[in-house]
Coordinates of C-alpha atoms in Angstrom, one line a residue:
M940 CA 124.4 -52.6 8.0
P941 CA 127.1 -50.0 7.3
S942 CA 126.2 -46.9 5.4
Y943 CA 128.0 -46.8 2.0
F944 CA 126.6 -43.4 0.8
D945 CA 126.1 -40.3 2.8
F946 CA 123.2 -39.0 0.7
Q947 CA 122.2 -35.3 1.0
Q948 CA 119.1 -34.0 -0.6
G949 CA 120.0 -31.5 -3.3
N950 CA 118.2 -28.2 -4.1
E951 CA 117.8 -27.6 -7.8
S952 CA 117.1 -24.2 -9.1
R953 CA 114.1 -25.4 -11.1
S954 CA 112.3 -26.8 -8.1
T955 CA 109.4 -25.0 -6.4
P956 CA 108.8 -25.1 -2.7
T957 CA 105.6 -26.9 -1.9
H958 CA 102.9 -26.0 0.5
E959 CA 100.4 -28.7 1.5
A960 CA 97.6 -26.3 2.0
A961 CA 97.8 -24.9 -1.5
P962 CA 95.9 -26.4 -4.4
L963 CA 97.9 -28.5 -6.8
L964 CA 98.0 -26.8 -10.2
G965 CA 99.5 -29.2 -12.6
R966 CA 103.1 -30.0 -11.9
F967 CA 103.3 -26.8 -9.7
R968 CA 101.7 -25.8 -6.5
A969 CA 100.3 -22.4 -5.7
V970 CA 102.1 -21.2 -2.6
P971 CA 100.1 -18.8 -0.4
G972 CA 101.9 -15.6 0.5
Q973 CA 103.6 -15.1 -2.9
R974 CA 101.9 -12.2 -4.5
R975 CA 102.3 -11.1 -8.1
G976 CA 103.4 -7.6 -8.9
R977 CA 100.8 -5.0 -9.9
G978 CA 102.9 -3.1 -12.2
D979 CA 102.0 -5.1 -15.3
S980 CA 98.2 -5.4 -14.8
V981 CA 97.4 -5.4 -18.5
G982 CA 99.8 -8.2 -19.2
K983 CA 98.6 -10.2 -16.1
L984 CA 95.1 -9.9 -17.3
I985 CA 96.0 -12.5 -19.8
S986 CA 99.3 -14.2 -18.8
T987 CA 98.4 -15.2 -15.2
G988 CA 96.9 -18.6 -15.3
Y989 CA 96.7 -22.0 -13.8
G990 CA 98.7 -25.1 -14.3
S991 CA 97.7 -28.0 -16.4
I992 CA 95.8 -30.4 -14.2
F993 CA 93.9 -29.5 -11.1
G994 CA 93.5 -31.8 -8.1
I995 CA 89.9 -31.5 -7.0
L996 CA 89.5 -34.3 -4.4
G997 CA 90.7 -33.4 -1.0
R998 CA 90.9 -29.8 -1.9
T999 CA 92.3 -27.9 1.1
V1000 CA 92.5 -24.2 0.5
S1001 CA 93.4 -22.0 3.4
F1002 CA 91.4 -18.9 2.5
G1003 CA 92.3 -17.2 5.7
E1004 CA 96.0 -17.0 5.0
D1005 CA 95.6 -15.6 1.5
G1006 CA 92.6 -13.5 2.4
D1007 CA 94.3 -11.8 5.3
E1008 CA 97.0 -10.6 3.0
D1009 CA 94.6 -9.2 0.5
D1010 CA 91.9 -7.7 2.8
L1011 CA 92.3 -4.3 4.3
D1012 CA 92.5 -3.9 8.0
G1013 CA 90.1 -1.6 9.8
D1014 CA 92.7 1.1 10.4
E1015 CA 93.8 1.0 6.8
E1016 CA 90.3 1.4 5.5
T1017 CA 90.0 4.8 7.1
T1018 CA 93.1 6.1 5.4
V1019 CA 92.7 4.6 1.9
S1020 CA 90.6 6.7 -0.4
T1021 CA 87.4 5.4 -2.0
W1022 CA 89.0 5.6 -5.4
T1023 CA 92.0 3.6 -4.3
A1024 CA 89.8 0.9 -2.7
A1025 CA 87.6 0.7 -5.7
K1026 CA 90.7 0.4 -8.0
R1027 CA 92.2 -2.4 -5.8
M1028 CA 88.8 -4.2 -5.8
V1029 CA 88.7 -4.2 -9.6
I1030 CA 92.2 -5.4 -9.8
D1031 CA 91.8 -8.2 -7.2
L1032 CA 88.5 -9.4 -8.7
W1033 CA 88.9 -8.9 -12.5
I1034 CA 92.5 -8.2 -13.5
T1035 CA 94.6 -10.4 -11.3
P1036 CA 92.0 -12.3 -9.2
Q1037 CA 93.0 -13.1 -5.6
Q1038 CA 91.5 -15.8 -3.6
G1039 CA 90.8 -13.6 -0.6
A1040 CA 89.0 -11.0 -2.6
V1041 CA 87.0 -13.5 -4.6
R1042 CA 86.0 -15.5 -1.5
K1043 CA 84.9 -12.3 0.3
C1044 CA 82.8 -11.3 -2.7
C1045 CA 81.2 -14.7 -3.3
D1046 CA 80.5 -15.5 0.4
R1047 CA 77.6 -13.0 0.6
W1048 CA 74.6 -13.9 -1.6
W1049 CA 73.8 -10.3 -2.6
S1050 CA 77.4 -9.6 -3.8
R1051 CA 77.5 -12.9 -5.5
W1052 CA 74.3 -12.1 -7.4
T1053 CA 75.7 -8.7 -8.2
V1054 CA 78.9 -9.9 -10.0
L1055 CA 77.5 -13.2 -11.5
V1056 CA 73.9 -12.2 -12.4
V1057 CA 73.3 -8.5 -12.4
L1058 CA 76.6 -7.3 -13.8
P1059 CA 76.6 -9.5 -17.0
A1060 CA 72.9 -8.9 -17.6
A1061 CA 73.4 -5.2 -17.3
I1062 CA 76.3 -5.2 -19.7
A1063 CA 74.3 -7.1 -22.3
V1064 CA 71.2 -4.9 -21.9
A1065 CA 73.3 -1.7 -22.1
W1066 CA 75.0 -3.0 -25.3
C1067 CA 71.8 -3.7 -27.1
A1068 CA 70.3 -0.3 -25.9
L1069 CA 73.1 1.7 -27.7
P1070 CA 71.1 4.0 -29.9
F1071 CA 71.5 3.2 -33.6
P1072 CA 71.5 6.1 -36.1
Q1073 CA 68.4 5.3 -38.1
Y1074 CA 67.1 6.3 -41.6
P1075 CA 63.8 5.7 -43.3
L1076 CA 63.6 2.9 -45.9
P1077 CA 63.7 4.1 -49.5
D1078 CA 60.6 4.0 -51.6
D1079 CA 62.0 1.3 -53.9
Y1080 CA 63.1 -0.9 -51.0
G1081 CA 62.3 -4.6 -51.8
R1082 CA 61.9 -4.0 -55.5
D1083 CA 65.6 -3.4 -56.2
G1084 CA 67.6 -6.6 -55.9
L1085 CA 70.6 -4.6 -54.8
M1086 CA 68.9 -3.3 -51.7
G1087 CA 68.0 -5.5 -48.8
R1088 CA 67.1 -9.1 -49.4
G1089 CA 65.0 -8.3 -52.4
D1090 CA 62.1 -10.6 -51.4
V1091 CA 59.6 -9.0 -49.2
G1092 CA 57.5 -12.1 -49.1
R1093 CA 60.2 -14.0 -47.3
A1094 CA 61.2 -11.7 -44.4
P1095 CA 63.6 -13.3 -41.9
G1096 CA 62.2 -14.9 -38.8
H1097 CA 63.2 -11.9 -36.6
G1098 CA 61.0 -9.5 -38.6
A1099 CA 61.1 -7.4 -41.8
A1100 CA 63.3 -4.3 -41.9
R1101 CA 61.6 -1.1 -40.8
V1102 CA 64.5 1.3 -40.9
Q1103 CA 68.1 1.5 -42.3
V1104 CA 71.0 1.8 -39.8
N1105 CA 74.3 3.4 -40.0
F1106 CA 76.9 0.9 -41.2
W1107 CA 79.9 2.6 -39.5
F1108 CA 78.2 2.8 -36.1
F1109 CA 77.3 -0.9 -36.4
L1110 CA 80.8 -1.9 -37.5
F1111 CA 83.0 0.1 -35.1
V1112 CA 80.7 0.4 -32.0
Y1113 CA 78.1 -2.4 -32.0
Y1114 CA 79.9 -5.2 -33.7
G1115 CA 83.3 -4.0 -32.4
F1116 CA 82.3 -4.4 -28.8
Y1117 CA 80.7 -7.7 -29.6
N1118 CA 84.1 -9.0 -31.0
I1119 CA 86.0 -7.6 -28.1
I1120 CA 83.9 -9.6 -25.6
A1121 CA 84.3 -12.7 -27.8
L1122 CA 88.1 -12.4 -27.9
M1123 CA 88.2 -11.7 -24.2
W1124 CA 86.2 -15.0 -23.6
M1125 CA 88.7 -16.9 -25.7
T1126 CA 91.7 -15.3 -24.0
K1127 CA 90.4 -16.0 -20.5
V1128 CA 90.0 -19.7 -21.5
F1129 CA 93.6 -19.8 -22.6
N1130 CA 94.5 -18.0 -19.3
I1131 CA 93.0 -20.9 -17.3
Y1132 CA 94.8 -23.3 -19.6
S1133 CA 98.1 -21.5 -18.7
L1134 CA 99.1 -20.7 -22.3
N1135 CA 99.6 -17.3 -23.9
W1136 CA 98.1 -17.6 -27.4
W1137 CA 99.9 -14.5 -28.8
P1138 CA 103.5 -14.2 -30.0
E1139 CA 105.8 -13.2 -27.1
S1140 CA 107.8 -10.9 -29.4
I1141 CA 104.7 -8.9 -30.3
G1142 CA 102.8 -9.0 -27.0
F1143 CA 99.1 -9.2 -26.2
P1144 CA 98.0 -5.6 -26.9
V1145 CA 99.5 -5.5 -30.4
T1146 CA 98.2 -8.9 -31.3
V1147 CA 94.7 -8.4 -30.2
S1148 CA 94.7 -5.0 -31.9
I1149 CA 95.7 -6.6 -35.1
I1150 CA 92.9 -9.2 -34.9
M1151 CA 90.4 -6.5 -34.0
A1152 CA 91.5 -4.4 -36.9
V1153 CA 91.2 -7.3 -39.3
S1154 CA 87.7 -8.1 -37.9
V1155 CA 86.3 -4.7 -38.7
L1156 CA 88.3 -3.8 -41.8
V1157 CA 87.7 -6.9 -43.9
P1158 CA 83.9 -6.3 -44.2
I1159 CA 84.4 -2.7 -45.4
P1160 CA 85.2 -3.5 -49.1
T1161 CA 82.1 -5.6 -49.2
Y1162 CA 80.0 -2.6 -48.2
F1163 CA 81.2 -0.6 -51.2
V1164 CA 80.4 -3.4 -53.7
P1165 CA 76.7 -3.1 -54.6
E1166 CA 76.5 -6.7 -55.7
L1167 CA 77.8 -7.9 -52.4
R1168 CA 76.3 -5.4 -50.0
R1169 CA 73.1 -7.4 -49.7
Y1170 CA 75.0 -10.2 -47.9
L1171 CA 75.9 -7.9 -45.1
S1172 CA 72.2 -7.7 -44.2
R1173 CA 72.2 -11.3 -43.2
N1174 CA 73.0 -12.0 -39.6
T1175 CA 74.5 -15.3 -40.4
T1176 CA 77.2 -13.5 -42.4
W1177 CA 78.4 -11.6 -39.4
I1178 CA 78.0 -14.6 -37.1
F1179 CA 80.3 -16.7 -39.4
W1180 CA 82.8 -13.8 -39.5
T1181 CA 82.8 -13.7 -35.6
F1182 CA 83.4 -17.5 -35.7
I1183 CA 86.5 -16.9 -37.7
T1184 CA 87.6 -14.1 -35.4
M1185 CA 87.2 -16.3 -32.4
A1186 CA 89.2 -19.1 -34.0
M1187 CA 92.2 -16.8 -34.7
P1188 CA 93.7 -17.2 -31.2
V1189 CA 93.5 -21.0 -31.6
M1190 CA 95.2 -20.8 -35.0
V1191 CA 97.9 -18.4 -33.7
A1192 CA 98.7 -20.6 -30.7
F1193 CA 98.8 -23.7 -32.8
T1194 CA 101.1 -22.1 -35.3
I1195 CA 103.5 -20.9 -32.5
L1196 CA 103.7 -24.3 -31.0
M1197 CA 104.4 -25.9 -34.3
S1198 CA 107.0 -23.4 -35.2
H1199 CA 108.8 -24.0 -31.9
E1200 CA 108.6 -27.7 -32.5
R1201 CA 106.7 -28.3 -29.3
H1202 CA 105.3 -31.4 -30.9
L1203 CA 108.8 -32.9 -31.1
G1204 CA 111.4 -33.9 -28.5
L1205 CA 111.5 -32.6 -25.0
R1206 CA 109.7 -29.5 -23.9
Q1207 CA 112.4 -28.6 -21.4
S1208 CA 116.0 -29.5 -21.0
L1209 CA 117.0 -32.2 -18.6
S1210 CA 117.6 -31.3 -15.0
E1211 CA 121.0 -32.0 -13.3
T1212 CA 119.6 -35.1 -11.6
Q1213 CA 118.3 -36.5 -14.9
R1214 CA 121.6 -35.8 -16.6
I1215 CA 123.4 -38.0 -14.2
F1216 CA 122.0 -41.0 -16.1
T1217 CA 123.3 -39.7 -19.5
S1218 CA 126.8 -39.3 -20.8
S1219 CA 126.3 -35.5 -21.1
W1220 CA 126.8 -35.0 -17.4
W1221 CA 130.1 -36.8 -17.3
T1222 CA 131.5 -35.2 -20.5
N1223 CA 130.1 -31.7 -19.7
E1224 CA 128.0 -31.7 -22.9
S1225 CA 124.5 -30.4 -23.3
D1226 CA 121.6 -32.8 -23.1
E1227 CA 120.5 -31.9 -26.7
S1228 CA 123.8 -33.1 -28.1
T1229 CA 123.3 -36.4 -26.3
I1230 CA 119.9 -36.9 -27.8
V1231 CA 121.1 -36.1 -31.3
R1232 CA 124.2 -38.3 -31.0
R1233 CA 122.1 -41.2 -29.7
E1234 CA 119.7 -40.9 -32.6
R1235 CA 122.6 -40.8 -35.1
R1236 CA 124.1 -43.9 -33.6
R1237 CA 120.9 -45.9 -33.9
A1238 CA 121.0 -48.3 -36.7
P1239 CA 118.1 -48.7 -39.0
F1240 CA 115.8 -51.7 -38.2
N1241 CA 115.8 -54.6 -40.7
S1242 CA 113.8 -57.8 -40.3
A1243 CA 116.5 -59.7 -42.1
S1244 CA 118.8 -59.3 -39.1
F1245 CA 116.6 -61.9 -37.2
D1246 CA 116.0 -64.3 -40.1
P1247 CA 118.3 -67.4 -39.9
D1248 CA 117.7 -68.2 -43.5
A1249 CA 118.7 -64.8 -44.8
G1250 CA 122.0 -64.6 -46.7
L1251 CA 124.9 -62.6 -45.6
D1252 CA 124.3 -60.0 -48.2
D1253 CA 120.9 -59.3 -46.8
V1254 CA 122.2 -58.5 -43.3
P1255 CA 123.0 -54.8 -42.9
D1256 CA 126.2 -53.5 -41.5
M1257 CA 125.3 -52.4 -37.9
H1258 CA 128.3 -50.2 -37.8
V1259 CA 127.2 -48.0 -40.6
R1260 CA 125.8 -44.7 -39.4
P1261 CA 122.1 -44.3 -40.5
P1262 CA 121.3 -41.3 -42.6
V1263 CA 120.3 -38.1 -40.9
R1264 CA 116.8 -38.2 -42.5
E1265 CA 116.2 -41.6 -40.8
A1266 CA 117.2 -40.1 -37.4
V1267 CA 114.8 -37.2 -37.9
R1268 CA 112.0 -39.7 -38.8
L1269 CA 112.7 -41.7 -35.6
R1270 CA 112.6 -38.5 -33.6
K1271 CA 109.2 -37.5 -34.9
L1272 CA 107.6 -40.8 -33.8
W1273 CA 107.4 -39.5 -30.3
I1274 CA 104.8 -36.8 -29.5
P1275 CA 104.9 -35.2 -26.1
A1276 CA 101.8 -35.6 -23.8
S1277 CA 101.7 -31.8 -23.4
F1278 CA 101.2 -31.3 -27.1
M1279 CA 98.4 -34.0 -27.2
R1280 CA 96.8 -32.2 -24.3
F1281 CA 96.8 -29.0 -26.3
V1282 CA 95.2 -30.8 -29.3
W1283 CA 92.4 -32.0 -27.0
F1284 CA 92.0 -28.4 -25.7
C1285 CA 91.7 -27.1 -29.2
L1286 CA 89.1 -29.7 -30.0
A1287 CA 87.0 -28.6 -27.0
L1288 CA 87.2 -25.0 -28.1
S1289 CA 86.1 -26.1 -31.6
I1290 CA 83.0 -27.8 -30.2
G1291 CA 82.1 -24.6 -28.3
L1292 CA 82.4 -22.5 -31.5
I1293 CA 80.3 -25.1 -33.4
A1294 CA 77.7 -24.8 -30.7
Y1295 CA 77.7 -21.1 -31.2
V1296 CA 77.0 -21.3 -34.9
L1297 CA 74.6 -24.2 -34.5
G1298 CA 72.5 -22.2 -31.9
E1299 CA 72.1 -19.3 -34.3
T1300 CA 71.1 -21.6 -37.1
Y1301 CA 68.6 -23.5 -34.9
A1302 CA 66.9 -20.3 -33.8
E1303 CA 66.7 -18.9 -37.4
I1304 CA 65.0 -22.1 -38.6
Y1305 CA 62.5 -22.0 -35.8
L1306 CA 61.7 -18.3 -36.4
R1307 CA 61.3 -18.8 -40.1
T1308 CA 58.8 -21.6 -39.7
L1309 CA 56.4 -19.7 -37.3
P1310 CA 53.7 -20.2 -36.2
H1311 CA 54.0 -23.4 -34.2
S1312 CA 51.6 -25.4 -32.1
N1313 CA 52.3 -26.4 -28.5
I1314 CA 53.6 -29.8 -29.5
E1315 CA 55.9 -28.3 -32.1
T1316 CA 57.2 -25.8 -29.5
I1317 CA 57.9 -28.6 -27.0
V1318 CA 59.7 -30.7 -29.6
Y1319 CA 61.8 -27.7 -30.6
V1320 CA 62.8 -26.9 -27.0
Y1321 CA 63.7 -30.4 -26.0
S1322 CA 65.5 -31.3 -29.2
W1323 CA 67.7 -28.3 -28.5
V1324 CA 68.1 -29.5 -24.9
A1325 CA 69.3 -32.9 -26.3
T1326 CA 71.7 -31.3 -28.7
I1327 CA 73.3 -29.1 -26.1
H1328 CA 73.6 -31.9 -23.6
L1329 CA 75.3 -34.1 -26.2
L1330 CA 77.8 -31.4 -27.0
D1331 CA 78.3 -30.6 -23.3
G1332 CA 78.9 -34.3 -22.5
L1333 CA 81.4 -34.6 -25.3
T1334 CA 83.3 -31.5 -24.1
G1335 CA 83.2 -32.7 -20.5
W1336 CA 84.7 -36.0 -21.6
I1337 CA 87.5 -34.2 -23.4
L1338 CA 88.3 -31.8 -20.6
G1339 CA 88.1 -34.4 -17.9
G1340 CA 88.7 -33.4 -14.3
E1341 CA 91.5 -35.7 -13.1
E1342 CA 95.1 -36.1 -14.0
G1343 CA 95.7 -38.1 -17.1
E1344 CA 92.2 -37.5 -18.6
R1345 CA 93.0 -35.9 -21.9
V1346 CA 93.0 -32.1 -20.8
G1347 CA 92.4 -32.9 -17.2
S1348 CA 91.3 -29.4 -16.0
Y1349 CA 88.5 -29.0 -13.5
P1350 CA 88.2 -25.2 -14.0
L1351 CA 88.0 -25.5 -17.8
G1352 CA 85.2 -28.1 -17.3
W1353 CA 83.5 -25.6 -15.0
I1354 CA 83.6 -22.8 -17.5
F1355 CA 82.4 -24.9 -20.5
K1356 CA 79.6 -26.3 -18.4
L1357 CA 78.5 -22.7 -17.8
Y1358 CA 78.9 -21.9 -21.5
F1359 CA 76.6 -24.8 -22.7
S1360 CA 74.1 -24.3 -19.9
L1361 CA 73.7 -20.6 -20.7
T1362 CA 73.6 -21.2 -24.4
Y1363 CA 70.7 -23.5 -24.0
Q1364 CA 68.9 -21.1 -21.6
T1365 CA 69.3 -18.0 -23.8
Y1366 CA 67.7 -19.5 -26.9
V1367 CA 64.8 -20.8 -24.8
R1368 CA 64.3 -17.3 -23.5
A1369 CA 64.2 -15.9 -27.0
L1370 CA 61.5 -18.5 -27.7
Y1371 CA 59.3 -16.9 -25.0
A1372 CA 58.8 -13.8 -27.1
R1373 CA 56.8 -15.8 -29.6
L1374 CA 54.7 -18.0 -27.2
R1375 CA 51.1 -17.3 -28.0
S1376 CA 49.2 -18.3 -24.8
P1377 CA 49.7 -18.7 -21.1
Q1378 CA 49.0 -22.4 -21.6
T1379 CA 52.2 -22.8 -23.5
F1380 CA 54.2 -21.2 -20.7
I1381 CA 52.6 -23.4 -18.1
I1382 CA 53.2 -26.6 -20.1
L1383 CA 56.9 -25.8 -20.6
Q1384 CA 57.4 -24.8 -17.0
I1385 CA 55.7 -27.8 -15.5
I1386 CA 57.9 -30.1 -17.6
S1387 CA 61.1 -28.1 -16.7
S1388 CA 60.4 -27.7 -12.9
T1389 CA 59.1 -31.3 -12.4
G1390 CA 62.1 -32.7 -14.2
L1391 CA 64.5 -30.6 -12.1
I1392 CA 62.9 -31.5 -8.8
L1393 CA 62.6 -35.2 -9.5
F1394 CA 65.7 -36.0 -11.6
H1395 CA 68.6 -34.2 -9.9
P1396 CA 68.0 -35.6 -6.3
L1397 CA 67.6 -39.0 -7.9
A1398 CA 70.7 -38.6 -10.0
M1399 CA 72.9 -37.9 -6.9
S1400 CA 72.0 -41.2 -5.3
S1401 CA 74.5 -44.0 -4.9
I1402 CA 72.1 -46.3 -6.8
F1403 CA 72.1 -44.1 -9.8
H1404 CA 75.9 -43.8 -9.6
S1405 CA 76.2 -47.6 -9.5
A1406 CA 73.9 -48.0 -12.5
L1407 CA 76.0 -45.6 -14.5
S1408 CA 79.2 -47.4 -13.5
I1409 CA 77.8 -50.8 -14.5
L1410 CA 76.8 -49.4 -17.9
G1411 CA 80.3 -48.0 -18.3
L1412 CA 79.0 -44.4 -18.5
N1413 CA 80.9 -43.2 -15.4
N1414 CA 84.1 -44.3 -13.7
Q1415 CA 84.3 -41.7 -11.0
P1416 CA 84.3 -42.5 -7.3
Y1417 CA 81.0 -41.6 -5.6
P1418 CA 82.3 -38.5 -3.7
L1419 CA 83.7 -37.1 -7.0
Y1420 CA 80.5 -37.9 -8.8
Q1421 CA 78.5 -36.0 -6.1
K1422 CA 80.7 -33.0 -6.6
Y1423 CA 80.2 -32.9 -10.3
A1424 CA 76.4 -33.3 -9.9
G1425 CA 76.3 -30.5 -7.4
R1426 CA 78.4 -28.3 -9.7
S1427 CA 75.9 -28.9 -12.5
I1428 CA 73.0 -27.8 -10.3
F1429 CA 74.8 -24.6 -9.2
I1430 CA 75.7 -23.7 -12.8
R1431 CA 72.2 -24.4 -14.0
S1432 CA 70.7 -22.1 -11.4
L1433 CA 73.2 -19.4 -12.3
S1434 CA 72.5 -19.6 -16.0
E1435 CA 68.7 -19.6 -15.4
N1436 CA 68.9 -16.4 -13.4
V1437 CA 71.3 -14.4 -15.5
S1438 CA 69.5 -15.4 -18.8
M1439 CA 66.0 -14.5 -17.5
L1440 CA 67.1 -11.2 -16.0
S1441 CA 68.9 -10.3 -19.2
F1442 CA 65.8 -11.3 -21.3
L1443 CA 63.4 -9.2 -19.2
G1444 CA 65.7 -6.2 -19.4
Q1445 CA 66.2 -6.6 -23.2
V1446 CA 62.5 -7.0 -23.8
A1447 CA 61.6 -3.8 -21.9
V1448 CA 64.5 -1.7 -23.3
L1449 CA 64.0 -2.8 -26.9
H1450 CA 60.2 -2.5 -26.8
F1451 CA 60.1 1.0 -25.3
G1452 CA 63.5 2.3 -26.3
H1453 CA 65.2 4.0 -29.2
N1454 CA 66.0 0.8 -31.0
R1455 CA 62.4 -0.5 -31.2
R1456 CA 62.4 -0.5 -35.0
V1457 CA 65.9 -2.0 -35.2
Y1458 CA 64.6 -5.0 -33.2
P1459 CA 61.2 -5.7 -34.7
Y1460 CA 61.2 -9.1 -32.9
F1461 CA 60.5 -7.3 -29.6
A1462 CA 58.1 -4.6 -31.1
F1463 CA 55.0 -6.9 -30.7
D1464 CA 53.1 -4.7 -33.2
D1465 CA 53.1 -6.9 -36.3
K1466 CA 49.5 -6.8 -37.5
S1467 CA 49.9 -9.0 -40.6
S1468 CA 46.8 -9.8 -42.5
P1469 CA 45.6 -13.4 -42.2
P1470 CA 46.1 -15.9 -44.9
P1471 CA 43.1 -17.0 -46.9
S1472 CA 42.9 -20.3 -45.0
A1473 CA 42.9 -18.7 -41.6
M1474 CA 39.8 -19.5 -39.5
L1475 CA 40.2 -16.4 -37.2
A1476 CA 41.0 -12.8 -37.9
P1477 CA 42.5 -10.2 -35.6
T1478 CA 39.5 -8.4 -34.3
S1479 CA 41.1 -6.8 -31.3
G1480 CA 43.8 -4.8 -33.1
L1481 CA 46.5 -6.6 -31.1
P1482 CA 49.5 -8.3 -32.6
W1483 CA 48.8 -11.8 -33.7
D1484 CA 50.7 -14.7 -35.3
G1485 CA 48.7 -15.3 -38.5
A1486 CA 46.7 -18.1 -36.9
G1487 CA 44.4 -16.0 -34.8
R1488 CA 46.3 -16.3 -31.5
I1489 CA 47.0 -12.9 -29.9
Y1490 CA 50.3 -12.1 -28.2
D1491 CA 51.8 -8.8 -26.9
F1492 CA 54.5 -7.4 -24.6
R1493 CA 52.4 -7.7 -21.5
L1494 CA 51.9 -11.5 -21.9
T1495 CA 55.6 -12.1 -22.7
F1496 CA 56.9 -10.0 -19.8
W1497 CA 54.6 -11.2 -17.0
A1498 CA 54.5 -14.8 -18.1
S1499 CA 58.3 -14.8 -18.2
S1500 CA 58.4 -13.2 -14.8
V1501 CA 56.1 -16.0 -13.4
T1502 CA 58.3 -18.5 -15.1
W1503 CA 61.4 -17.1 -13.3
V1504 CA 59.7 -17.3 -9.9
S1505 CA 58.8 -20.9 -10.5
E1506 CA 62.4 -21.6 -11.5
L1507 CA 63.7 -20.0 -8.3
T1508 CA 61.2 -22.0 -6.3
A1509 CA 62.2 -25.3 -8.0
A1510 CA 65.9 -24.6 -7.5
W1511 CA 65.3 -23.8 -3.8
I1512 CA 63.4 -27.1 -3.3
V1513 CA 66.1 -29.1 -5.1
R1514 CA 68.9 -27.7 -2.9
R1515 CA 66.9 -28.3 0.3
V1516 CA 66.2 -31.9 -0.7
I1517 CA 69.8 -32.6 -1.6
N1518 CA 71.0 -31.0 1.6
R1519 CA 68.6 -33.0 3.8
V1520 CA 69.0 -36.4 2.1
Y1521 CA 72.7 -36.4 1.1
G1522 CA 74.1 -33.7 3.4
F1523 CA 75.5 -31.9 0.3
N1524 CA 75.5 -28.1 0.2
V1525 CA 75.2 -27.0 -3.4
N1526 CA 75.9 -23.3 -2.7
L1527 CA 78.9 -24.1 -0.5
E1528 CA 80.4 -26.3 -3.3
G1529 CA 79.9 -23.6 -6.0
V1530 CA 81.3 -20.8 -3.9
G1531 CA 84.2 -23.1 -2.9
D1532 CA 85.1 -23.6 -6.5
L1533 CA 85.1 -19.8 -7.1
G1534 CA 87.3 -19.3 -4.1
A1535 CA 89.7 -22.1 -4.9
W1536 CA 90.2 -20.9 -8.5
P1537 CA 89.6 -17.2 -8.5
E1538 CA 90.2 -16.9 -12.3
L1539 CA 86.8 -18.5 -12.7
L1540 CA 85.1 -15.2 -11.7
P1541 CA 86.4 -12.9 -14.6
T1542 CA 86.1 -15.9 -17.1
S1543 CA 82.5 -16.5 -16.0
L1544 CA 81.7 -12.8 -16.6
A1545 CA 83.3 -12.9 -20.1
V1546 CA 81.5 -16.1 -21.2
M1547 CA 78.1 -14.9 -19.8
V1548 CA 78.2 -11.6 -21.5
H1549 CA 79.3 -13.3 -24.8
V1550 CA 76.5 -15.8 -24.7
L1551 CA 73.9 -13.2 -23.8
Q1552 CA 75.1 -11.1 -26.7
N1553 CA 74.7 -14.0 -29.1
M1554 CA 71.0 -14.2 -28.7
I1555 CA 70.3 -10.5 -29.2
F1556 CA 72.8 -10.3 -32.1
G1557 CA 70.9 -13.0 -33.9
I1558 CA 67.7 -10.9 -34.0
V1559 CA 68.9 -7.4 -34.8
R1560 CA 67.5 -6.4 -38.2
L1561 CA 70.3 -5.1 -40.4
E1562 CA 69.6 -3.0 -43.4
F1563 CA 72.4 -0.5 -44.0
H1564 CA 72.0 3.0 -45.2

């Protein structure tokens, strides 16, 4: 057959060269060897992100190529100063994360523990150890309705006030750092989503400075109004204000997209190849004019046009140009998939913020209703487990992991899985400070470890996967299902370790440190008198819970340490069983995710520090001087 066309492949300016060894990031592919500049490190902290949808099956990431470019050779290490090496390490790990640097850091267990467990726990402990300027309570405290809560008989669950603290130190140092971490967590999530939430004309530093200024300046007038100052002593007031602060980036991003009409029409102009099939290519017109002209030519639809019994007067003139308003209405009927994906993303963020407020409320209800029996404690813990798993499952469904599944971002699912797992663990750790006997620790840990050892290996079986598929609860292929199950085990272990290390550090620092009276929850010296109906009285002089059961710092610290050891043992057993039965390496899978998507490392640090701060912020006793 003769060849009628001598076709030659074109090379458009918008196309990006592909590399089969690079991970597919949405519609674009990350090409190894192309490095970003280091001159704009502050901007890249926020603006460097991933594409829309991540391919996770058949992931082939050539770490060697990227890693060789980032790693220093032996000869260079002798000439580069320690300061320069440390600066480069910080940039490659936290500012503009590189695959080679992150892979090298996470390959070794001790360095992985340092950056994912020790570092976030140390930041959270150091933050709560900041010494508050303290003042003694006035003599008329509790009798004047304008001071404190005005009802000594109903002290909050985290303890009655023992001192007054400096309002300005709390606002600009303690609460200011708390909000900075919260905004960084939200920003890094947008970073993974590949969307700058701030206006381009203003820039990130100015925008985040404005939000930070608003977050600390708005409460100031309330402090100077005596009738309203009492509300500042409520932790829920500050938690709700942080909720609004964290929602500001979402509102700003949504406003920018709406103002740019990203929910209407095409996001990008047509390429030269696409314009061949329109009249704009042949008439040298823009593609926008073609779309507008086509809409203006479109006649309004009328059902009478197809009715054979309709009179001639009822049939509209098809040559009459429709009004402009009708063309605009027709244009608005089409909403781009990218905008719908952003709406799903905002919904996932909203669920995360709701979980933040819900966790603080849940803990406050439990603390206000102390003491509890063993059965009540178990019901509290596992009702919270059920709530977190429901929110986690809903968010995982929204984020998806494959192309076309709503948001369809595997790294975002990874981060939100860590967020919900750590949220659950931190509030359970706070519960340990009010457990009254070793028997309660033992009961909770037996249930937790036994469930982990028995359920997770069973849940990775093909039979369990088939049962979920039959019930319509899972439509993933078995290899992908195994990957998600292994990811959940890796993240659970990570959240258990960082939450327990942070809890032990906070208990020790706040019990023996300068802020002991600011955090009465960890003082363990509340010798309240027994109620008339109490059967037992505190005869040993130790703290007790009002029902005759003694508790102290020693019981909390050592029982929590034993609990941590049992958790480590259970996690080790689960990984060995899964590796032996299914040939699946949980550690290798988790480290592979961090190496494939290096932005997960700084985002994980931000979310872990934020969640660890949430627990300790909920029990600080605020009474301003």
